[in-house]
């Protein structure tokens, strides 16, 4: 234990007395009062509703391959696979036991020090299990046994974990054809609200091989013709279905934040060409940009009509590692952020039409760049367009260093009291509380820095803290607790 003295200590990340004061006197009491509001997750709601105990720490923390609960924390696997003794193939081999996978992971875990994944996993062990040992080959078996016993207790069931960390509102990410049956069942979970998020990428990405079958699926479900007009009607029907069941946002993962002004005639031409296999376009084809731009205008109109927020995260190149994609599919750690994105020219027509601040009926847009070098562009856009907000760093960017730099940058160039708050992007509920503890500490670290060097008042720091931790989310998404 001598080796771990100071690691994740009481004041970790809180490097000024002002940061410590903000965290212990303001952040902790506020979080206890208002709980966690997370407007972007990939949590498996069926797993939460059915509330079965986790069989072991590997499945709870890293990879659950049971089909109905299938999810993985690709942050962990991706990093561990860079170390000798662990690999993607090992993690996903059904012939290897969960125990052996856990032993292999722990054997390389010391090499993950310095990355925030190492920090939040050990926070999970401390906060959820009371285990202070650091993961290694020597401690792997002990941690396995201790957590296995603990996970069978009632207080470690999925719903109990979420209640223990103070989860209040959790957004899920859902395909427009989802019947949202588990959201209805989740209404019986006392104290926590689960809201669906409309995620229509599968019906926009005409460069994907399964695009045509996706179009046919949603049009058949809604009894619409397989034409562009039919597709838009189908999406409107499903969007209304989501809104009636509490959805507060749509979410769009785009290579570039497409928003050009494209005529319906042009969009119909592109739809017809691809649907009838007269042409095939790739990720960066001009036709792809035009088609998705047209549909993004339709989505923003739908959101404005229903009072929903539009969230765009852009700059991700999906499945860059073809080996991973061919063997295990999407969302396994093979995505990267691009260095080449056209933001202003693409977005200006969309922002002018829907987010200019022209009237009170306009909704809100939150922009999340997958490459943080584009954060300044987002900040400039939020200054020029009142209803645009820069999004808190996530995915490739949610390390303490990048989050702190983003907060300090935003405070000086725009308003922290207007930006989007932190989002977990989580697949594993066991890490939800730890991720938000890191968020809270980083917010206090950055805001405390501004207080300590005289750039803001202490009361101003408290105001920023409350806005980032809670108030911005409630205001932008029109939430009620």
Coordinates of C-alpha atoms in Angstrom, one line a residue:
X1 CA 0.0 0.0 0.0
X2 CA 3.0 2.3 0.4
X3 CA 3.2 2.6 -3.4
X4 CA -0.3 4.0 -3.6
X5 CA 0.0 6.7 -0.9
X6 CA -1.4 9.9 -2.4
X7 CA -3.1 8.1 -5.3
X8 CA -6.8 9.2 -5.4
X9 CA -6.4 10.9 -2.1
X10 CA -9.0 13.2 -0.6
X11 CA -7.7 16.2 -2.6
X12 CA -6.7 14.5 -5.8
X13 CA -7.1 16.9 -8.8
X14 CA -7.9 19.7 -6.4
X15 CA -4.6 21.6 -6.5
X16 CA -5.7 24.9 -4.9
X17 CA -7.4 25.7 -1.6
X18 CA -10.2 27.4 -3.6
X19 CA -10.8 24.2 -5.6
X20 CA -10.9 22.2 -2.4
X21 CA -13.4 24.6 -0.9
X22 CA -15.6 24.5 -4.0
X23 CA -15.6 20.7 -4.0
X24 CA -16.2 20.0 -0.4
X25 CA -18.4 22.9 0.5
X26 CA -20.4 23.3 -2.7
X27 CA -20.0 20.4 -5.2
X28 CA -20.5 17.5 -2.8
X29 CA -23.6 19.0 -1.1
X30 CA -25.1 20.0 -4.5
X31 CA -24.6 16.5 -6.0
X32 CA -26.2 14.9 -2.9
X33 CA -29.1 17.3 -3.3
X34 CA -29.7 17.1 -7.1
X35 CA -28.1 13.8 -8.0
X36 CA -26.8 12.9 -11.5
X37 CA -28.4 14.1 -14.7
X38 CA -26.7 12.4 -17.6
X39 CA -28.0 13.4 -21.1
X40 CA -26.0 10.9 -23.1
X41 CA -25.4 7.3 -22.2
X42 CA -25.4 3.9 -23.9
X43 CA -26.7 2.0 -20.9
X44 CA -28.6 -1.1 -21.5
X45 CA -32.1 -0.3 -20.1
X46 CA -33.2 -3.9 -20.3
X47 CA -30.4 -4.9 -18.0
X48 CA -31.4 -2.2 -15.6
X49 CA -35.2 -3.0 -15.7
X50 CA -34.7 -6.8 -15.2
X51 CA -32.3 -6.0 -12.4
X52 CA -30.4 -9.3 -12.3
X53 CA -27.2 -9.4 -10.3
X54 CA -23.9 -9.1 -12.2
X55 CA -22.3 -12.5 -12.3
X56 CA -18.7 -11.1 -11.8
X57 CA -16.6 -8.0 -12.0
X58 CA -15.5 -8.7 -15.6
X59 CA -19.0 -8.6 -16.9
X60 CA -20.0 -5.7 -14.6
X61 CA -17.0 -3.5 -15.4
X62 CA -15.6 -4.6 -18.8
X63 CA -17.5 -6.8 -21.2
X64 CA -21.0 -8.4 -21.1
X65 CA -21.5 -10.6 -24.1
X66 CA -24.9 -12.0 -23.2
X67 CA -26.9 -11.0 -26.2
X68 CA -29.8 -9.3 -24.4
X69 CA -27.5 -7.2 -22.2
X70 CA -24.6 -6.9 -24.6
X71 CA -22.4 -4.0 -23.8
X72 CA -18.7 -3.3 -23.3
X73 CA -16.5 -0.5 -22.0
X74 CA -14.3 -0.2 -25.0
X75 CA -12.2 2.5 -23.3
X76 CA -10.8 -0.2 -21.0
X77 CA -10.3 -2.9 -23.6
X78 CA -8.8 -0.5 -26.2
X79 CA -6.1 0.7 -23.8
X80 CA -5.3 -2.7 -22.2
X81 CA -4.9 -4.2 -25.7
X82 CA -1.9 -2.0 -26.2
X83 CA 0.0 -4.0 -23.5
X84 CA 1.7 -7.4 -23.9
X85 CA -0.4 -10.1 -22.3
X86 CA -3.9 -8.7 -23.3
X87 CA -5.6 -8.3 -26.6
X88 CA -9.0 -7.7 -28.2
X89 CA -9.1 -11.3 -29.3
X90 CA -8.5 -12.5 -25.7
X91 CA -11.2 -10.2 -24.4
X92 CA -13.8 -11.4 -26.9
X93 CA -13.0 -15.1 -27.1
X94 CA -16.0 -17.1 -25.8
X95 CA -13.7 -20.1 -25.1
X96 CA -11.7 -18.1 -22.5
X97 CA -13.4 -17.8 -19.1
X98 CA -14.3 -14.5 -17.5
X99 CA -11.9 -15.3 -14.7
X100 CA -9.0 -15.8 -17.0
X101 CA -9.8 -12.6 -18.9
X102 CA -9.9 -10.7 -15.6
X103 CA -6.5 -12.1 -14.6
X104 CA -5.0 -11.1 -17.9
X105 CA -6.5 -7.6 -17.6
X106 CA -5.2 -7.1 -14.1
X107 CA -1.7 -8.3 -15.2
X108 CA -1.4 -5.3 -17.6
X109 CA -3.4 -2.8 -15.6
X110 CA -0.4 -1.1 -13.9
X111 CA 0.7 0.0 -17.3
X112 CA -2.5 2.0 -17.7
X113 CA -1.4 4.5 -15.0
X114 CA -1.6 8.1 -16.1
X115 CA -4.8 7.5 -18.1
X116 CA -8.1 8.4 -16.5
X117 CA -9.4 4.9 -17.2
X118 CA -7.0 3.7 -14.5
X119 CA -8.4 6.3 -12.1
X120 CA -12.1 5.7 -12.6
X121 CA -11.8 1.9 -12.4
X122 CA -10.0 2.3 -9.0
X123 CA -12.7 4.8 -8.0
X124 CA -15.3 2.1 -8.8
X125 CA -13.5 -0.4 -6.6
X126 CA -13.2 2.1 -3.7
X127 CA -16.6 3.7 -3.9
X128 CA -18.7 0.6 -4.8
X129 CA -16.8 -2.2 -3.0
X130 CA -14.5 -0.5 -0.5
X131 CA -11.4 -2.1 -2.1
X132 CA -8.3 0.1 -2.0
X133 CA -5.8 -2.3 -3.5
X134 CA -4.5 -1.4 -6.9
X135 CA -5.2 -3.9 -9.7
X136 CA -2.2 -6.0 -10.7
X137 CA -1.3 -9.7 -11.2
X138 CA -0.8 -10.0 -7.4
X139 CA -4.2 -8.6 -6.5
X140 CA -6.3 -9.9 -9.3
X141 CA -7.6 -13.1 -7.6
X142 CA -8.4 -11.3 -4.3
X143 CA -10.4 -8.6 -6.1
X144 CA -12.2 -11.2 -8.2
X145 CA -13.3 -13.1 -5.1
X146 CA -14.3 -10.0 -3.0
X147 CA -16.3 -8.4 -5.8
X148 CA -18.0 -11.6 -6.8
X149 CA -19.4 -12.0 -3.3
X150 CA -20.4 -8.3 -3.1
X151 CA -22.1 -8.4 -6.5
X152 CA -24.6 -10.9 -5.2
X153 CA -25.9 -8.5 -2.5
X154 CA -29.2 -6.6 -3.0
X155 CA -27.4 -3.3 -2.8
X156 CA -25.3 -4.2 -5.8
X157 CA -28.2 -4.9 -8.2
X158 CA -28.3 -2.5 -11.2
X159 CA -31.1 -0.4 -9.9
X160 CA -29.5 -0.2 -6.4
X161 CA -26.2 0.9 -7.9
X162 CA -27.9 3.8 -9.7
X163 CA -29.8 4.8 -6.6
X164 CA -26.6 4.6 -4.5
X165 CA -24.8 7.1 -6.8
X166 CA -27.8 9.4 -6.9
X167 CA -28.8 9.0 -10.5
X168 CA -31.9 11.1 -11.2
X169 CA -32.3 11.4 -14.9
X170 CA -30.6 9.1 -17.4
X171 CA -30.9 9.5 -21.2
X172 CA -30.5 6.3 -23.3
X173 CA -29.6 6.2 -27.0
X174 CA -32.2 4.5 -29.1
X175 CA -32.9 3.6 -32.7
X176 CA -36.1 5.3 -34.1
X177 CA -37.7 1.9 -34.6
X178 CA -37.3 0.8 -31.0
X179 CA -40.6 0.3 -29.3
X180 CA -39.3 1.7 -26.1
X181 CA -41.0 -1.0 -24.1
X182 CA -38.3 -1.0 -21.4
X183 CA -38.7 2.7 -20.9
X184 CA -42.3 2.1 -20.1
X185 CA -41.3 -0.7 -17.6
X186 CA -38.6 1.7 -16.2
X187 CA -41.4 4.0 -15.0
X188 CA -41.8 1.8 -12.0
X189 CA -38.2 2.4 -10.8
X190 CA -38.7 4.9 -8.0
X191 CA -36.6 8.0 -8.0
X192 CA -34.9 7.6 -11.4
X193 CA -36.3 8.8 -14.8
X194 CA -35.0 7.1 -18.0
X195 CA -35.6 9.1 -21.1
X196 CA -35.1 7.9 -24.7
X197 CA -33.0 9.8 -27.2
X198 CA -33.8 9.8 -30.9
X199 CA -30.7 8.5 -32.8
X200 CA -31.4 8.3 -36.5
X201 CA -28.0 7.8 -38.0
X202 CA -28.9 4.4 -39.6
X203 CA -31.4 6.1 -41.9
X204 CA -29.1 8.9 -43.0
X205 CA -25.9 7.0 -43.7
X206 CA -26.5 6.1 -47.3
X207 CA -22.9 5.0 -47.7
X208 CA -23.5 2.0 -45.4
X209 CA -24.3 -1.4 -46.9
X210 CA -27.4 -1.9 -44.8
X211 CA -28.9 1.6 -45.5
X212 CA -31.5 0.3 -47.9
X213 CA -32.7 -2.4 -45.5
X214 CA -32.9 0.2 -42.7
X215 CA -35.1 2.4 -44.9
X216 CA -37.4 -0.5 -45.7
X217 CA -37.6 -1.5 -42.0
X218 CA -38.8 1.9 -40.8
X219 CA -41.1 2.5 -43.7
X220 CA -42.7 -0.9 -43.3
X221 CA -43.2 -0.2 -39.5
X222 CA -44.9 3.1 -40.2
X223 CA -46.7 2.0 -43.4
X224 CA -45.0 4.5 -45.7
X225 CA -43.7 4.2 -49.2
X226 CA -39.9 3.6 -49.6
X227 CA -39.4 7.0 -51.1
X228 CA -37.7 10.1 -49.7
X229 CA -41.1 11.5 -48.8
X230 CA -42.1 8.2 -47.2
X231 CA -38.8 8.1 -45.3
X232 CA -39.3 11.7 -43.9
X233 CA -42.9 10.8 -42.9
X234 CA -41.7 7.6 -41.3
X235 CA -39.1 9.5 -39.3
X236 CA -41.7 12.1 -38.2
X237 CA -44.0 9.3 -37.0
X238 CA -41.3 7.8 -34.9
X239 CA -40.0 11.1 -33.7
X240 CA -43.5 11.9 -32.4
X241 CA -43.6 8.5 -30.8
X242 CA -40.4 9.3 -28.9
X243 CA -41.5 12.8 -27.9
X244 CA -44.8 11.4 -26.5
X245 CA -42.7 9.0 -24.4
X246 CA -40.5 11.7 -22.9
X247 CA -37.6 12.2 -25.4
X248 CA -35.9 15.5 -24.9
X249 CA -33.3 15.3 -27.6
X250 CA -32.1 13.8 -30.8
X251 CA -28.5 12.7 -31.2
X252 CA -26.5 12.7 -34.5
X253 CA -23.0 11.2 -35.0
X254 CA -21.6 12.8 -38.2
X255 CA -18.3 12.9 -39.9
X256 CA -18.9 16.6 -40.5
X257 CA -21.7 18.7 -39.0
X258 CA -23.8 18.8 -42.2
X259 CA -26.3 21.6 -42.5
X260 CA -26.2 22.8 -46.1
X261 CA -29.4 24.1 -47.7
X262 CA -30.4 21.4 -50.2
X263 CA -33.6 21.2 -52.2
X264 CA -36.0 18.4 -51.9
X265 CA -35.6 17.7 -55.6
X266 CA -31.9 17.2 -55.2
X267 CA -32.3 15.0 -52.1
X268 CA -34.9 12.9 -54.0
X269 CA -32.4 12.4 -56.8
X270 CA -29.7 11.2 -54.4
X271 CA -32.2 8.9 -52.6
X272 CA -33.3 7.3 -55.8
X273 CA -29.8 6.8 -57.1
X274 CA -28.7 4.9 -54.0
X275 CA -31.9 3.1 -53.2
X276 CA -32.1 1.7 -56.7
X277 CA -28.4 0.9 -56.8
X278 CA -27.6 3.2 -59.6
X279 CA -24.9 4.8 -57.6
X280 CA -22.9 4.2 -54.5
X281 CA -21.3 7.0 -52.4
X282 CA -18.7 7.0 -49.7
X283 CA -18.3 8.8 -46.4
X284 CA -16.9 12.0 -48.1
X285 CA -18.9 12.1 -51.3
X286 CA -20.6 15.4 -52.0
X287 CA -23.9 13.5 -52.4
X288 CA -23.5 12.1 -48.8
X289 CA -23.0 15.6 -47.5
X290 CA -26.0 16.9 -49.4
X291 CA -28.4 14.1 -48.4
X292 CA -27.6 14.2 -44.7
X293 CA -27.8 18.0 -44.8
X294 CA -31.3 17.8 -46.2
X295 CA -32.4 15.4 -43.5
X296 CA -30.7 17.3 -40.7
X297 CA -32.9 20.3 -41.6
X298 CA -35.9 18.0 -41.3
X299 CA -34.7 16.7 -37.9
X300 CA -34.2 20.3 -36.6
X301 CA -37.7 21.2 -37.7
X302 CA -39.1 18.2 -35.9
X303 CA -37.1 19.1 -32.7
X304 CA -38.2 22.7 -32.9
X305 CA -41.9 21.5 -33.2
X306 CA -41.5 19.2 -30.2
X307 CA -39.3 21.4 -28.0
X308 CA -36.4 18.9 -28.2
X309 CA -32.6 19.6 -28.2
X310 CA -30.4 18.7 -31.2
X311 CA -27.1 17.1 -30.2
X312 CA -24.4 16.7 -32.9
X313 CA -21.1 15.0 -32.2
X314 CA -18.9 15.2 -35.2
X315 CA -15.4 14.3 -36.4
X316 CA -15.4 10.5 -35.8
X317 CA -14.1 8.2 -38.4
X318 CA -15.9 4.9 -37.7
X319 CA -14.3 1.5 -37.8
X320 CA -10.8 2.7 -38.9
X321 CA -9.4 -0.6 -37.7
X322 CA -10.9 -2.9 -40.2
X323 CA -9.6 -6.0 -38.4
X324 CA -11.7 -5.1 -35.3
X325 CA -14.7 -4.3 -37.4
X326 CA -14.6 -7.5 -39.4
X327 CA -14.2 -9.7 -36.4
X328 CA -16.4 -8.0 -33.8
X329 CA -18.4 -5.3 -35.5
X330 CA -19.0 -1.7 -34.4
X331 CA -18.2 0.1 -31.1
X332 CA -15.3 -2.1 -30.0
X333 CA -12.6 0.5 -30.0
X334 CA -11.7 0.9 -33.7
X335 CA -13.0 4.5 -34.2
X336 CA -10.7 7.5 -34.4
X337 CA -11.2 11.3 -34.6
X338 CA -10.5 13.0 -37.9
X339 CA -8.2 16.0 -38.5
X340 CA -10.2 17.4 -41.4
X341 CA -13.6 18.8 -40.8
X342 CA -15.5 21.6 -42.6
X343 CA -17.5 23.2 -39.8
X344 CA -18.6 26.8 -40.6
X345 CA -19.6 26.4 -44.3
X346 CA -21.5 23.2 -43.6
X347 CA -23.4 24.5 -40.5
X348 CA -24.1 28.1 -41.3
X349 CA -27.4 27.5 -43.2
X350 CA -28.7 25.2 -40.5
X351 CA -27.8 27.6 -37.7
X352 CA -29.3 30.6 -39.4
X353 CA -32.6 28.8 -39.9
X354 CA -33.0 27.1 -36.5
X355 CA -30.6 28.5 -33.9
X356 CA -30.1 32.3 -34.6
X357 CA -32.1 33.4 -31.5
X358 CA -34.6 35.1 -33.8
X359 CA -37.6 34.0 -31.7
X360 CA -38.5 32.1 -28.6
X361 CA -39.7 29.0 -30.5
X362 CA -36.2 28.1 -31.6
X363 CA -34.6 25.1 -29.8
X364 CA -31.1 24.5 -28.7
X365 CA -28.1 22.8 -30.4
X366 CA -25.2 21.3 -28.6
X367 CA -22.0 20.7 -30.6
X368 CA -19.5 18.1 -29.4
X369 CA -16.3 17.8 -31.4
X370 CA -14.6 14.4 -31.4
X371 CA -11.3 16.2 -32.0
X372 CA -10.8 18.9 -29.4
X373 CA -8.9 21.1 -31.7
X374 CA -12.3 22.2 -33.1
X375 CA -13.5 23.3 -29.6
X376 CA -12.7 27.0 -30.3
X377 CA -14.8 26.9 -33.5
X378 CA -17.7 25.6 -31.4
X379 CA -17.2 28.4 -28.9
X380 CA -17.2 31.1 -31.6
X381 CA -20.4 29.6 -33.0
X382 CA -22.1 29.7 -29.7
X383 CA -21.1 33.4 -29.3
X384 CA -22.6 34.2 -32.8
X385 CA -25.7 32.1 -32.4
X386 CA -27.5 32.4 -29.1
X387 CA -29.1 29.0 -29.2
X388 CA -25.9 27.1 -30.0
X389 CA -23.9 25.6 -27.1
X390 CA -20.4 24.0 -26.9
X391 CA -20.5 20.5 -25.5
X392 CA -18.4 19.2 -22.7
X393 CA -15.5 17.0 -23.9
X394 CA -16.4 13.3 -24.2
X395 CA -15.2 10.0 -25.8
X396 CA -11.8 10.8 -27.2
X397 CA -11.5 13.9 -25.0
X398 CA -12.8 13.3 -21.5
X399 CA -9.5 13.1 -19.8
X400 CA -8.8 15.5 -16.9
X401 CA -6.3 17.5 -18.8
X402 CA -8.5 18.1 -21.8
X403 CA -11.6 18.8 -19.7
X404 CA -9.7 21.4 -17.6
X405 CA -8.3 23.2 -20.7
X406 CA -11.8 23.2 -22.3
X407 CA -13.3 24.8 -19.2
X408 CA -10.7 27.4 -18.9
X409 CA -10.9 28.1 -22.6
X410 CA -14.7 28.4 -22.5
X411 CA -14.7 30.6 -19.4
X412 CA -12.4 33.1 -21.2
X413 CA -13.9 33.0 -24.7
X414 CA -17.6 32.5 -24.0
X415 CA -19.7 31.5 -20.9
X416 CA -19.4 28.5 -18.7
X417 CA -22.9 29.3 -17.4
X418 CA -24.3 28.6 -20.9
X419 CA -22.3 25.6 -22.2
X420 CA -23.4 22.0 -22.1
X421 CA -22.7 20.1 -18.9
X422 CA -20.7 16.8 -18.6
X423 CA -22.0 13.5 -20.2
X424 CA -20.8 10.1 -19.3
X425 CA -21.2 8.3 -22.7
X426 CA -21.2 5.2 -20.5
X427 CA -22.0 1.6 -21.2
X428 CA -21.3 0.4 -17.7
X429 CA -23.5 1.7 -14.8
X430 CA -20.8 0.6 -12.3
X431 CA -18.7 3.5 -13.6
X432 CA -21.4 6.2 -13.8
X433 CA -20.7 7.6 -10.3
X434 CA -17.0 7.5 -10.7
X435 CA -17.1 9.3 -14.0
X436 CA -19.2 12.1 -12.5
X437 CA -16.9 12.4 -9.5
X438 CA -14.1 13.1 -11.9
X439 CA -16.2 15.6 -13.8
X440 CA -17.1 17.4 -10.5
X441 CA -13.4 17.5 -9.4
X442 CA -12.2 18.8 -12.7
X443 CA -14.9 21.5 -12.7
X444 CA -13.8 22.5 -9.2
X445 CA -10.1 22.4 -10.3
X446 CA -10.7 24.7 -13.3
X447 CA -13.1 27.1 -11.6
X448 CA -10.9 27.1 -8.4
X449 CA -7.9 28.1 -10.6
X450 CA -9.9 31.1 -11.9
X451 CA -10.8 32.1 -8.3
X452 CA -7.2 31.6 -7.0
X453 CA -5.6 33.9 -9.6
X454 CA -8.2 36.6 -9.3
X455 CA -10.1 36.1 -12.6
X456 CA -13.4 35.5 -10.9
X457 CA -15.0 36.0 -7.5
X458 CA -15.7 33.0 -5.3
X459 CA -19.4 33.6 -5.6
X460 CA -19.0 33.6 -9.4
X461 CA -17.2 30.3 -9.1
X462 CA -20.1 28.8 -7.1
X463 CA -22.5 30.1 -9.9
X464 CA -20.3 28.4 -12.6
X465 CA -20.2 25.2 -10.6
X466 CA -24.0 25.0 -10.2
X467 CA -24.5 25.8 -13.9
X468 CA -22.1 23.1 -15.1
X469 CA -23.1 20.4 -12.7
X470 CA -26.9 20.8 -13.0
X471 CA -28.6 24.0 -14.0
X472 CA -27.5 24.1 -17.7
X473 CA -28.8 20.6 -18.3
X474 CA -32.1 21.3 -16.6
X475 CA -32.6 24.6 -18.6
X476 CA -31.4 23.4 -22.0
X477 CA -33.3 20.1 -22.0
X478 CA -36.4 21.5 -20.2
X479 CA -36.1 18.8 -17.5
X480 CA -38.0 18.5 -14.2
X481 CA -36.9 16.6 -11.1

